[in-house]
N, CA, C and O atoms as a DFTB+ gen file, in Angstrom:
324 C
 N C O
     1  1     112.938     191.377      88.999
     2  2     113.545     191.574      90.302
     3  2     112.527     191.568      91.434
     4  3     112.909     191.706      92.596
     5  1     111.246     191.414      91.131
     6  2     110.206     191.490      92.156
     7  2     109.832     190.085      92.634
     8  3     109.701     189.155      91.838
     9  1     109.663     189.955      93.956
    10  2     109.169     188.690      94.496
    11  2     107.651     188.613      94.341
    12  3     107.097     187.529      94.159
    13  1     106.980     189.763      94.413
    14  2     105.550     189.831      94.157
    15  2     105.155     191.285      93.887
    16  3     105.828     192.218      94.326
    17  1     104.072     191.453      93.170
    18  2     103.591     192.809      92.871
    19  2     102.130     192.750      92.445
    20  3     101.606     191.687      92.114
    21  1     101.489     193.903      92.458
    22  2     100.119     194.005      91.961
    23  2      99.869     195.410      91.444
    24  3     100.517     196.367      91.869
    25  1      98.939     195.521      90.539
    26  2      98.520     196.799      89.984
    27  2      97.024     196.932      90.182
    28  3      96.261     196.029      89.837
    29  1      96.604     198.057      90.738
    30  2      95.185     198.361      90.900
    31  2      94.815     199.425      89.872
    32  3      95.383     200.517      89.879
    33  1      93.883     199.120      89.005
    34  2      93.452     200.050      87.964
    35  2      92.106     200.639      88.334
    36  3      91.188     199.924      88.737
    37  1      91.999     201.971      88.190
    38  2      90.757     202.668      88.529
    39  2      90.435     203.714      87.472
    40  3      91.250     204.008      86.598
    41  1      89.250     204.261      87.568
    42  2      88.803     205.394      86.751
    43  2      89.000     205.156      85.253
    44  3      89.482     206.030      84.532
    45  1      88.617     203.948      84.794
    46  2      88.685     203.669      83.363
    47  2      87.816     204.670      82.615
    48  3      86.710     205.004      83.040
    49  1      88.344     205.135      81.497
    50  2      87.565     206.029      80.653
    51  2      87.787     205.636      79.198
    52  3      88.916     205.634      78.709
    53  1      86.723     205.312      78.533
    54  2      86.798     205.015      77.100
    55  2      86.757     206.357      76.381
    56  3      85.768     207.084      76.470
    57  1      87.836     206.686      75.664
    58  2      87.895     207.986      74.986
    59  2      87.600     207.871      73.494
    60  3      87.356     208.875      72.824
    61  1      87.622     206.638      72.975
    62  2      87.283     206.431      71.577
    63  2      86.838     204.977      71.415
    64  3      87.495     204.062      71.911
    65  1      85.739     204.775      70.728
    66  2      85.233     203.424      70.481
    67  2      84.619     203.407      69.097
    68  3      83.670     204.137      68.810
    69  1      85.176     202.562      68.243
    70  2      84.678     202.446      66.877
    71  2      84.864     201.008      66.409
    72  3      85.981     200.579      66.118
    73  1      83.773     200.278      66.342
    74  2      83.763     198.889      65.836
    75  2      84.753     198.009      66.605
    76  3      84.482     197.618      67.740
    77  1      85.879     197.704      65.999
    78  2      86.850     196.760      66.580
    79  2      88.034     197.454      67.246
    80  3      89.008     196.791      67.601
    81  1      87.973     198.775      67.424
    82  2      89.081     199.525      68.007
    83  2      88.578     200.423      69.126
    84  3      87.465     200.946      69.072
    85  1      89.419     200.591      70.141
    86  2      89.068     201.470      71.256
    87  2      90.341     202.068      71.833
    88  3      91.441     201.549      71.643
    89  1      90.162     203.158      72.530
    90  2      91.254     203.791      73.277
    91  2      90.723     204.070      74.674
    92  3      89.630     204.612      74.835
    93  1      91.514     203.693      75.696
    94  2      91.081     203.903      77.074
    95  2      92.201     204.534      77.889
    96  3      93.381     204.392      77.569
    97  1      91.806     205.231      78.945
    98  2      92.718     205.759      79.953
    99  2      92.357     205.119      81.285
   100  3      91.198     204.770      81.513
   101  1      93.335     204.963      82.162
   102  2      93.080     204.460      83.508
   103  2      94.203     204.921      84.429
   104  3      95.335     205.125      83.990
   105  1      93.879     205.082      85.708
   106  2      94.886     205.383      86.725
   107  2      95.307     204.089      87.406
   108  3      94.488     203.196      87.624
   109  1      96.601     203.994      87.742
   110  2      97.147     202.764      88.297
   111  2      97.967     203.059      89.540
   112  3      98.751     204.007      89.574
   113  1      97.774     202.233      90.561
   114  2      98.681     202.185      91.704
   115  2      99.389     200.843      91.598
   116  3      98.753     199.789      91.644
   117  1     100.702     200.890      91.456
   118  2     101.496     199.670      91.392
   119  2     102.291     199.527      92.674
   120  3     102.879     200.495      93.156
   121  1     102.314     198.328      93.225
   122  2     103.053     198.113      94.469
   123  2     103.618     196.710      94.493
   124  3     103.143     195.815      93.795
   125  1     104.647     196.537      95.314
   126  2     105.235     195.212      95.445
   127  2     106.487     195.253      96.304
   128  3     106.807     196.255      96.944
   129  1     107.176     194.133      96.292
   130  2     108.425     193.994      97.051
   131  2     109.429     193.272      96.168
   132  3     109.106     192.275      95.523
   133  1     110.648     193.787      96.150
   134  2     111.696     193.141      95.368
   135  2     112.232     191.930      96.126
   136  3     111.989     191.766      97.322
   137  1     112.960     191.093      95.409
   138  2     113.577     189.934      96.051
   139  2     114.578     190.365      97.121
   140  3     114.859     189.604      98.047
   141  1     115.120     191.582      97.001
   142  2     116.054     192.110      97.997
   143  2     115.324     192.747      99.182
   144  3     115.969     193.224     100.116
   145  1     113.977     192.760      99.156
   146  2     113.205     193.289     100.271
   147  2     112.870     194.763     100.183
   148  3     112.457     195.361     101.177
   149  1     113.041     195.368      98.999
   150  2     112.717     196.781      98.809
   151  2     111.234     196.907      98.459
   152  3     110.778     196.328      97.472
   153  1     110.471     197.668      99.272
   154  2     109.062     197.928      98.978
   155  2     108.956     199.072      97.984
   156  3     109.732     200.027      98.024
   157  1     107.982     198.958      97.094
   158  2     107.823     199.966      96.046
   159  2     106.343     200.274      95.863
   160  3     105.497     199.384      95.955
   161  1     106.039     201.540      95.603
   162  2     104.687     201.948      95.248
   163  2     104.785     203.101      94.270
   164  3     105.475     204.088      94.528
   165  1     104.091     202.976      93.144
   166  2     104.110     204.016      92.119
   167  2     102.683     204.347      91.707
   168  3     101.767     203.540      91.864
   169  1     102.517     205.559      91.175
   170  2     101.223     206.040      90.696
   171  2     101.412     206.509      89.262
   172  3     102.154     207.458      89.006
   173  1     100.737     205.838      88.323
   174  2     100.888     206.161      86.908
   175  2      99.511     206.182      86.254
   176  3      98.508     205.831      86.875
   177  1      99.481     206.601      84.989
   178  2      98.256     206.419      84.214
   179  2      98.602     205.642      82.958
   180  3      99.722     205.708      82.449
   181  1      97.619     204.906      82.472
   182  2      97.759     204.148      81.241
   183  2      96.947     204.834      80.149
   184  3      95.858     205.357      80.390
   185  1      97.499     204.818      78.963
   186  2      96.839     205.254      77.735
   187  2      96.982     204.060      76.792
   188  3      98.080     203.778      76.313
   189  1      95.881     203.360      76.524
   190  2      95.933     202.104      75.789
   191  2      95.061     202.142      74.541
   192  3      93.951     202.674      74.560
   193  1      95.570     201.577      73.469
   194  2      94.760     201.279      72.302
   195  2      94.426     199.794      72.369
   196  3      95.285     198.965      72.671
   197  1      93.171     199.470      72.087
   198  2      92.716     198.087      72.106
   199  2      92.173     197.713      70.739
   200  3      91.648     198.553      70.008
   201  1      92.309     196.438      70.409
   202  2      91.757     195.926      69.156
   203  2      91.016     194.634      69.466
   204  3      91.533     193.767      70.170
   205  1      89.812     194.509      68.942
   206  2      89.018     193.303      69.153
   207  2      89.367     192.287      68.068
   208  3      89.201     192.540      66.875
   209  1      89.855     191.133      68.517
   210  2      90.279     190.066      67.606
   211  2      89.614     188.772      68.029
   212  3      89.765     188.346      69.174
   213  1      88.892     188.150      67.140
   214  2      88.176     186.902      67.455
   215  2      87.303     187.056      68.702
   216  3      87.215     186.142      69.522
   217  1      86.664     188.213      68.837
   218  2      85.744     188.455      69.939
   219  2      86.397     188.820      71.264
   220  3      85.708     188.946      72.275
   221  1      87.727     188.992      71.275
   222  2      88.456     189.305      72.508
   223  2      89.203     190.631      72.335
   224  3      89.898     190.834      71.340
   225  1      89.051     191.534      73.319
   226  2      89.781     192.795      73.289
   227  2      91.222     192.560      73.737
   228  3      91.462     191.952      74.780
   229  1      92.182     193.047      72.943
   230  2      93.606     192.906      73.254
   231  2      94.287     194.258      73.124
   232  3      93.883     195.094      72.316
   233  1      95.323     194.463      73.927
   234  2      96.080     195.716      73.885
   235  2      96.944     195.730      72.631
   236  3      97.720     194.804      72.394
   237  1      96.806     196.784      71.829
   238  2      97.629     196.931      70.628
   239  2      98.681     198.031      70.785
   240  3      99.659     198.073      70.038
   241  1      98.474     198.924      71.764
   242  2      99.475     199.958      72.085
   243  2      99.361     200.245      73.572
   244  3      98.264     200.374      74.114
   245  1     100.526     200.343      74.226
   246  2     100.575     200.561      75.672
   247  2     101.474     201.757      75.956
   248  3     102.614     201.809      75.495
   249  1     100.957     202.714      76.715
   250  2     101.759     203.861      77.139
   251  2     101.436     204.129      78.604
   252  3     100.272     204.082      79.003
   253  1     102.461     204.409      79.405
   254  2     102.234     204.800      80.791
   255  2     103.122     205.984      81.130
   256  3     104.198     206.157      80.557
   257  1     102.658     206.797      82.070
   258  2     103.419     207.952      82.518
   259  2     103.149     208.157      84.009
   260  3     102.035     207.920      84.477
   261  1     104.169     208.600      84.757
   262  2     103.979     208.811      86.195
   263  2     103.033     209.967      86.485
   264  3     102.997     210.958      85.755
   265  1     102.269     209.822      87.563
   266  2     101.407     210.890      88.051
   267  2     102.058     211.627      89.218
   268  3     101.716     212.775      89.501
   269  1     102.979     210.976      89.882
   270  2     103.792     211.565      90.951
   271  2     105.235     211.205      90.647
   272  3     105.481     210.251      89.908
   273  1     106.207     211.947      91.201
   274  2     107.606     211.576      90.964
   275  2     107.861     210.129      91.398
   276  3     107.323     209.667      92.403
   277  1     108.682     209.432      90.628
   278  2     109.017     208.055      90.964
   279  2     109.884     208.028      92.229
   280  3     110.831     208.805      92.351
   281  1     109.560     207.139      93.160
   282  2     110.331     207.072      94.398
   283  2     111.714     206.471      94.168
   284  3     111.941     205.789      93.169
   285  1     112.627     206.722      95.084
   286  2     113.985     206.178      95.022
   287  2     113.969     204.654      94.968
   288  3     114.887     204.047      94.416
   289  1     112.947     204.033      95.530
   290  2     112.865     202.567      95.533
   291  2     112.850     202.003      94.110
   292  3     113.302     200.877      93.900
   293  1     112.343     202.757      93.128
   294  2     112.347     202.289      91.732
   295  2     113.784     202.123      91.260
   296  3     114.122     201.119      90.633
   297  1     114.631     203.102      91.558
   298  2     116.046     203.022      91.192
   299  2     116.722     201.863      91.922
   300  3     117.520     201.140      91.326
   301  1     116.412     201.680      93.198
   302  2     117.013     200.590      93.979
   303  2     116.661     199.230      93.373
   304  3     117.518     198.350      93.281
   305  1     115.433     199.062      92.970
   306  2     114.991     197.772      92.422
   307  2     115.629     197.510      91.074
   308  3     115.952     196.363      90.765
   309  1     115.822     198.543      90.256
   310  2     116.294     198.356      88.888
   311  2     117.786     198.614      88.683
   312  3     118.263     198.549      87.550
   313  1     118.528     198.904      89.740
   314  2     119.955     199.170      89.562
   315  2     120.688     197.894      89.178
   316  3     120.313     196.795      89.587
   317  1     121.725     198.060      88.395
   318  2     122.555     196.938      87.947
   319  2     123.660     196.701      88.980
   320  3     124.321     197.640      89.424
   321  1     123.845     195.454      89.348
   322  2     124.918     195.105      90.306
   323  2     126.203     194.806      89.594
   324  3     127.207     194.495      90.236
């Protein structure tokens, strides 16, 4: 439903690193505009497990949780018509 969006990731922290596996945390500001013209901005954190495959780190588990209450604009963007 978004016409455009971006996520800014900050404060990466590697909490576990062992050979081909890692776990990281990061804070995210997500923002964008829906096709209906609704502006949105959210603040969440990511908790990710990574696995190195063929020399490339890839996400093997993704978890996010809000750091502030989700704004009403999230409901507006995702409501069913």
